[in-house]
mmCIF file of C-alpha atoms in Angstrom:
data_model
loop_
_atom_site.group_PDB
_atom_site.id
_atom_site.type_symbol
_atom_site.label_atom_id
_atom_site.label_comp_id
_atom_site.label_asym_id
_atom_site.label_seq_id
_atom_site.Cartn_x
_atom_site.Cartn_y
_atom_site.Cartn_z
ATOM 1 C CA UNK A 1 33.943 23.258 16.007
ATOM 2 C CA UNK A 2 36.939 22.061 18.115
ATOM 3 C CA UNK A 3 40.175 22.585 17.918
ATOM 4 C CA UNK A 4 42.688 20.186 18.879
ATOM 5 C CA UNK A 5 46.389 20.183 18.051
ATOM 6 C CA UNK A 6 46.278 22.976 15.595
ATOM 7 C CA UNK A 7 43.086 20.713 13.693
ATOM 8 C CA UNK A 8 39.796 21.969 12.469
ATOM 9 C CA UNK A 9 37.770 18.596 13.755
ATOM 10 C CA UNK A 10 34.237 19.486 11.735
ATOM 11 C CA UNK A 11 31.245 17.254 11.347
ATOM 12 C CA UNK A 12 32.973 15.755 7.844
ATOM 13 C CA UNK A 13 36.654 14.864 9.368
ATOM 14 C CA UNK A 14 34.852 13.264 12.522
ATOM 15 C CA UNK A 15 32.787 11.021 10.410
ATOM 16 C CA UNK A 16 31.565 8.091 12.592
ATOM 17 C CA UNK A 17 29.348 4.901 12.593
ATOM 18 C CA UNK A 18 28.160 5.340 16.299
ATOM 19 C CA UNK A 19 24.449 6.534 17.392
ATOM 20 C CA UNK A 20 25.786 9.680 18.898
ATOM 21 C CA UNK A 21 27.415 10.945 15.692
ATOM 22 C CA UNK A 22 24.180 10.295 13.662
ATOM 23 C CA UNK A 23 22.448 12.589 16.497
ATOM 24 C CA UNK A 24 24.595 14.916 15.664
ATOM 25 C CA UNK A 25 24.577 15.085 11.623
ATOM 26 C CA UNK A 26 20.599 14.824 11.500
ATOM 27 C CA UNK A 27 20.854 18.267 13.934
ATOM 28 C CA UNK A 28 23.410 19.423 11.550
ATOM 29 C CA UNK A 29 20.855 18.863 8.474
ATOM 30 C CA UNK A 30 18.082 20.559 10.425
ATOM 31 C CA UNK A 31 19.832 23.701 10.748
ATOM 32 C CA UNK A 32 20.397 23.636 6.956
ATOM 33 C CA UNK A 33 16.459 23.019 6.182
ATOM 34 C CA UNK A 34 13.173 24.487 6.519
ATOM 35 C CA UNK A 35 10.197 23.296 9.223
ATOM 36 C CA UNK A 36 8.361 21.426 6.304
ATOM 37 C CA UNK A 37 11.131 18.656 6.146
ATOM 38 C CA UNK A 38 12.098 18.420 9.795
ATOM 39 C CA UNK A 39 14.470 21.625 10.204
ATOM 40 C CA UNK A 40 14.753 24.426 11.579
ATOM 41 C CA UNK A 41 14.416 27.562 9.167
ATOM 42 C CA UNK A 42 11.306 29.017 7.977
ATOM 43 C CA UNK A 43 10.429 28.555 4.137
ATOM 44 C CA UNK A 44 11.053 32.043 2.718
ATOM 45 C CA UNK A 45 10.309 31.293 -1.292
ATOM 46 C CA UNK A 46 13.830 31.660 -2.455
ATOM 47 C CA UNK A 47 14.673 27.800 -2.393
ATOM 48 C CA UNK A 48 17.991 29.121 -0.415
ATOM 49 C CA UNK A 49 17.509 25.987 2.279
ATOM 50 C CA UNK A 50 18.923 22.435 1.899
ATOM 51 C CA UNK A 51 15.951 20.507 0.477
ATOM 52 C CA UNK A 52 15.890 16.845 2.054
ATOM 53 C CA UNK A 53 14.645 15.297 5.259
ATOM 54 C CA UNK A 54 17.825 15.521 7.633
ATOM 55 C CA UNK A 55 17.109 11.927 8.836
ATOM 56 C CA UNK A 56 17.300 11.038 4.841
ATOM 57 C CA UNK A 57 20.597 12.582 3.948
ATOM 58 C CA UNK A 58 22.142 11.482 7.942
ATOM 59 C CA UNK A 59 21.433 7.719 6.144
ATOM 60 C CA UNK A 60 22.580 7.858 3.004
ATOM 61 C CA UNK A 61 25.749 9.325 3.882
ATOM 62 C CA UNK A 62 26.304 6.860 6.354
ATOM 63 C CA UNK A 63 24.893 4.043 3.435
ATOM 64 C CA UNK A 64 27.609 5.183 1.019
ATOM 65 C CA UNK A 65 30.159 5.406 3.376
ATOM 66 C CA UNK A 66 29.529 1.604 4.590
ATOM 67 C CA UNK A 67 29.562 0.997 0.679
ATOM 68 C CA UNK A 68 33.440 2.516 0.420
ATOM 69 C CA UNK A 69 34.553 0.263 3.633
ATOM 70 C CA UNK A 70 32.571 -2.783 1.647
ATOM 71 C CA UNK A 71 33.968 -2.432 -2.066
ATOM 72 C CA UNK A 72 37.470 -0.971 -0.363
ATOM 73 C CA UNK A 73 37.155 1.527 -2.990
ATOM 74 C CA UNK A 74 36.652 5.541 -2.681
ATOM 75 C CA UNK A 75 33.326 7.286 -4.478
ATOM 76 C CA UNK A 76 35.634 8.992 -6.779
ATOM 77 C CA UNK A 77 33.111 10.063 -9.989
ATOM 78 C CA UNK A 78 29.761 11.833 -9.289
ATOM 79 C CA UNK A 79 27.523 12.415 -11.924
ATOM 80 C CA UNK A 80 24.277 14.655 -10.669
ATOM 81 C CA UNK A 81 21.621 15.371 -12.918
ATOM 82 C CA UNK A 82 19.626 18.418 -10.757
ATOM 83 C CA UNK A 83 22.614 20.576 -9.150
ATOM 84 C CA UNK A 84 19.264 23.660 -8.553
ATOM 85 C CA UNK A 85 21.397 25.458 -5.849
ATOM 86 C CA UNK A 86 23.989 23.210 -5.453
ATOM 87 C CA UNK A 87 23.521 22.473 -1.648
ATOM 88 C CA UNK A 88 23.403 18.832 -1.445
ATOM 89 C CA UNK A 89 26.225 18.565 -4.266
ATOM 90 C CA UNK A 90 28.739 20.922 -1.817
ATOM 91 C CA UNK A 91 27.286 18.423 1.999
ATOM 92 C CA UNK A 92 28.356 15.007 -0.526
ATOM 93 C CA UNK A 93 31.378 16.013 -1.459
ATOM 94 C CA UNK A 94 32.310 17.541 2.113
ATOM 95 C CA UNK A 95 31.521 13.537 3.287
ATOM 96 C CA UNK A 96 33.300 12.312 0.264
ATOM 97 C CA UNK A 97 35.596 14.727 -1.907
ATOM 98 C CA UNK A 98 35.175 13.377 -5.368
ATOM 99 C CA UNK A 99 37.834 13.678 -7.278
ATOM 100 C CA UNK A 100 35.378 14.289 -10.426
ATOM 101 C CA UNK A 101 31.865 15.984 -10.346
ATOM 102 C CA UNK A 102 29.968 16.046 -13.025
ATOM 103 C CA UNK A 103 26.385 18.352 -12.550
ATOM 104 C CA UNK A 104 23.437 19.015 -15.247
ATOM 105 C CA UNK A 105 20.790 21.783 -14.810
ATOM 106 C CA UNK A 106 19.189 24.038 -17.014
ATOM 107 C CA UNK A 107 18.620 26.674 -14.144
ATOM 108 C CA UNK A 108 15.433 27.896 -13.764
ATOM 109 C CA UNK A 109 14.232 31.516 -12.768
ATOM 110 C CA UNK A 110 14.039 29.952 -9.404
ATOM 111 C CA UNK A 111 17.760 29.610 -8.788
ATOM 112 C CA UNK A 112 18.997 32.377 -6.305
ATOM 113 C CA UNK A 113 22.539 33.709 -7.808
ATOM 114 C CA UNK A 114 23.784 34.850 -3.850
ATOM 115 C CA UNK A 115 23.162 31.284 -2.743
ATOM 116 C CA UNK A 116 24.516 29.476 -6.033
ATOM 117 C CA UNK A 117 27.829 31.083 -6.412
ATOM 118 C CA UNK A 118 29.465 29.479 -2.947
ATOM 119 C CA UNK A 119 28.699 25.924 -4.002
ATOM 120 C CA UNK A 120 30.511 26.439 -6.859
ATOM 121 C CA UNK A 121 33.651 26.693 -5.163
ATOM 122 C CA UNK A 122 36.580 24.972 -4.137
ATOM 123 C CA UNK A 123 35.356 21.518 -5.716
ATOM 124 C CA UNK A 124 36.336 19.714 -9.094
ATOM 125 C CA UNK A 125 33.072 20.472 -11.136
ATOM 126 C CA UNK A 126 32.501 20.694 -14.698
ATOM 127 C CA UNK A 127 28.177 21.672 -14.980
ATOM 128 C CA UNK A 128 26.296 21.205 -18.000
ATOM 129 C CA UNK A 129 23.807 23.873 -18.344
ATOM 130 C CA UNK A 130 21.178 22.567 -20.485
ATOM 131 C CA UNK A 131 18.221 19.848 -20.209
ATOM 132 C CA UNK A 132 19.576 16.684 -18.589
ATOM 133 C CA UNK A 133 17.133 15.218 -21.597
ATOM 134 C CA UNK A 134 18.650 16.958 -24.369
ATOM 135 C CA UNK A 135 20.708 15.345 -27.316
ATOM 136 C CA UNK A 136 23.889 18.116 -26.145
ATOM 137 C CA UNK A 137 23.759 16.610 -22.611
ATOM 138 C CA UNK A 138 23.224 12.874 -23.177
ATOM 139 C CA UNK A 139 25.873 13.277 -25.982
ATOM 140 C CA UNK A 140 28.665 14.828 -23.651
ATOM 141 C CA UNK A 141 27.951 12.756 -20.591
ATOM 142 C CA UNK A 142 29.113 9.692 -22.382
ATOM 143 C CA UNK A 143 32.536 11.192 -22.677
ATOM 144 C CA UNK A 144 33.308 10.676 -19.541
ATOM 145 C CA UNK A 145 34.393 7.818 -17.844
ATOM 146 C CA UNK A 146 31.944 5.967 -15.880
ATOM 147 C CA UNK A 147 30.908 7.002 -12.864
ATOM 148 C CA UNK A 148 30.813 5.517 -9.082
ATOM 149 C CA UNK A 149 28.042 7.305 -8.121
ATOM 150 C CA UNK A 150 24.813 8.969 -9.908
ATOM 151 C CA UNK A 151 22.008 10.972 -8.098
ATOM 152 C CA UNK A 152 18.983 11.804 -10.256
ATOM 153 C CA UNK A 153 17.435 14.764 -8.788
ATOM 154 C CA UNK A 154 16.084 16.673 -11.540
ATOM 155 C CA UNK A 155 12.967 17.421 -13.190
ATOM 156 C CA UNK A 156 10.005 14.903 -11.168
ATOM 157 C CA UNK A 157 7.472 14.168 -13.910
ATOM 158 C CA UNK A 158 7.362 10.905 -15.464
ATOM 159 C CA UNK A 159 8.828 11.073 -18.808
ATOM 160 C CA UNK A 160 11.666 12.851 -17.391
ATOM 161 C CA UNK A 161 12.878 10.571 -14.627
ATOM 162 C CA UNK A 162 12.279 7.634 -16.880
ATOM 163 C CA UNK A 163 14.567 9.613 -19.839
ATOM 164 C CA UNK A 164 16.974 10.498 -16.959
ATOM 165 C CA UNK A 165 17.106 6.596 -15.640
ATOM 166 C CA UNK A 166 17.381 5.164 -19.162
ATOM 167 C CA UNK A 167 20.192 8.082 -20.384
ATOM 168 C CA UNK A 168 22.522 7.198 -17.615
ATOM 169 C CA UNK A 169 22.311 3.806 -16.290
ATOM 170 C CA UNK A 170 24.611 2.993 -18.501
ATOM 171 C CA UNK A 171 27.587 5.358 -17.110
ATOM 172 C CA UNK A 172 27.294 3.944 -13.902
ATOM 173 C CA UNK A 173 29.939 1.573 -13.421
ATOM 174 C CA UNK A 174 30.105 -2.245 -12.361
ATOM 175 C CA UNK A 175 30.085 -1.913 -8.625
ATOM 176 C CA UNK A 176 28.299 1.921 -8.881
ATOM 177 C CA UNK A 177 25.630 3.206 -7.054
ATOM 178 C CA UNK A 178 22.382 5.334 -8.485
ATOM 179 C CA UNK A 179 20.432 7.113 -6.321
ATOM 180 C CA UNK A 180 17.269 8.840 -7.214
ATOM 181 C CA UNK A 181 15.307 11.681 -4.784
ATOM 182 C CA UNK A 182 11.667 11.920 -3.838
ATOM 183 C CA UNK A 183 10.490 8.261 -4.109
ATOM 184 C CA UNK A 184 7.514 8.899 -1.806
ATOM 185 C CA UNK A 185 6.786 12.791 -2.967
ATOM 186 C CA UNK A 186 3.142 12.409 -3.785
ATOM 187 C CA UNK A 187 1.935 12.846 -7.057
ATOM 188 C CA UNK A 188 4.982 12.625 -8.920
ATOM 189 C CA UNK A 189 6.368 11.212 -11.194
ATOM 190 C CA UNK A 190 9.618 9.856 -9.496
ATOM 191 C CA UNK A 191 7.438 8.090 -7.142
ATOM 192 C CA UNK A 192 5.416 6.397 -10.159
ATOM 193 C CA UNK A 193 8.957 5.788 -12.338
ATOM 194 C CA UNK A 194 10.125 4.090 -8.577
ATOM 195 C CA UNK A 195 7.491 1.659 -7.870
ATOM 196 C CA UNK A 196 7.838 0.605 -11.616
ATOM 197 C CA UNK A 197 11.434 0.052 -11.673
ATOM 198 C CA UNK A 198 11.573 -1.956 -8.801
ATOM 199 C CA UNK A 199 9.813 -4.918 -10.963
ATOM 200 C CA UNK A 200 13.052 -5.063 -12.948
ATOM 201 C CA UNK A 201 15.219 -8.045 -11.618
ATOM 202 C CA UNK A 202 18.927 -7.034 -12.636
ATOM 203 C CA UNK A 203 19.031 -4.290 -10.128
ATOM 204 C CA UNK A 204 18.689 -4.256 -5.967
ATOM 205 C CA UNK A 205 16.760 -1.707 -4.120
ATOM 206 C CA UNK A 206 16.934 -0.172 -1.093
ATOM 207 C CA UNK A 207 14.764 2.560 0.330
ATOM 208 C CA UNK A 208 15.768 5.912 2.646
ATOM 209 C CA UNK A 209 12.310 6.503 4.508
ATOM 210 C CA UNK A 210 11.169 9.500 6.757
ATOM 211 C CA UNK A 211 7.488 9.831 7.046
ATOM 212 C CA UNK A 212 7.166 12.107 10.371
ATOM 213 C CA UNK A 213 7.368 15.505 8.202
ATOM 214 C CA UNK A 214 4.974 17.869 6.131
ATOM 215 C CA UNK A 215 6.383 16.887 3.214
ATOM 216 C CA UNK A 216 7.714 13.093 2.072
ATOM 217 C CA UNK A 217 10.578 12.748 0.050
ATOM 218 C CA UNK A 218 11.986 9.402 0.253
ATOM 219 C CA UNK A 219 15.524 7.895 -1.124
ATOM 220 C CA UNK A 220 15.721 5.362 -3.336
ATOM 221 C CA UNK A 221 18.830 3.274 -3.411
ATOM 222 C CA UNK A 222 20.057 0.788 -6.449
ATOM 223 C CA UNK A 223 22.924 -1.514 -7.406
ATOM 224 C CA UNK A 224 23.266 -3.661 -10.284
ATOM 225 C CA UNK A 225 23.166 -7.476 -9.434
ATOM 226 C CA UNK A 226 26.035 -9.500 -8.982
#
């Protein structure tokens, strides 16, 4: 980091739309993830490592940022249903500082305390810790306002992404954005629930690609129609 004038100037304050500073995030991203998904760490089986495709996350920051400057409105409610370790929640709201977060997981025996607790920090974050299809989640999500932004990350097969889709595409607001993870991962089912929700006609789509890597993740991008 530089230090100019008594400021911290970080990768998040220097934000920019230019070619050089996407260079520069998508090498900030590798160092974050494993060899698999175009980083730079080693997979070690604790799930400690940032887990999307640098070039991926480099885009759909810049996306939602271009989406602020379009709408001339902040990304001010988050609603995430898959927090897992909590590592892509902390990056967003670096890029965006939400003034609401909003986070269901049920926490599997996967979930590494050491590398959870620091991404629970210094944010505004209320987490549900239950099923993101249960009757206690679906029941206290809708006491919230609705939100400008909802990333469904959670469990991949079928009937949960579709339950997850159908629960909360209703709490994202006029002008919102949903995003949903792993729209190419082979095999799953938020790559089936994708390609059939893009036949639906009240919605736009737009897709986050990276093929180059071990592993295929793919973002997947939608807005309700105007």
């Amino acid at each position: 980091m530089k230090q100019k004038k008594n400021k911290i100037i970080d990768i998040y304050s220097k934000f920019s739309f230019n070619k050089k500073y996407y260079k520069e995030l998508v090498n900030f991203f590798r160092s974050q993830t494993t060899i698999e998904t175009g980083g730079k760490k080693i997979f070690d089986g604790t799930y400690r490592d940032l887990l999307h495709i640098p070039e991926e996350l480099a885009q759909l920051i810049i996306f939602l940022k271009k989406h602020e400057i379009l709408k001339k409105n902040k990304i001010k409610k988050y609603l995430e249903i898959g927090f897992s370790h909590g590592f892509a929640n902390t990056i967003l709201n670096k890029f965006f500082n939400f003034e609401t977060i909003i986070a269901v997981d049920k926490f599997g025996s996967h979930i590494n305390g050491v590398s959870l607790a620091p991404n629970l920090r210094f944010k505004n974050l209320i987490l549900i810790c239950n099923d993101s299809k249960s009757e206690f989640a679906v029941k206290n999500l809708k006491k919230f306002e609705k939100f400008d932004l909802i990333f469904i990350d959670g469990n991949h097969d079928y009937k949960s992404v579709k339950s997850d889709f159908n629960n909360y595409i209703n709490l994202l607001n006029k002008d919102g954005i949903m995003i949903m993870h792993d729209i190419k991962l082979e095999n799953s089912g938020s790559k089936n629930f994708w390609n059939e929700i893009k036949l639906k006609k009240q919605f736009t789509f737009k897709e986050i690609v990276c093929s180059k890597y071990f592993f295929k993740y793919g973002v997947g991008i939608l807005k309700f129609k105007k």
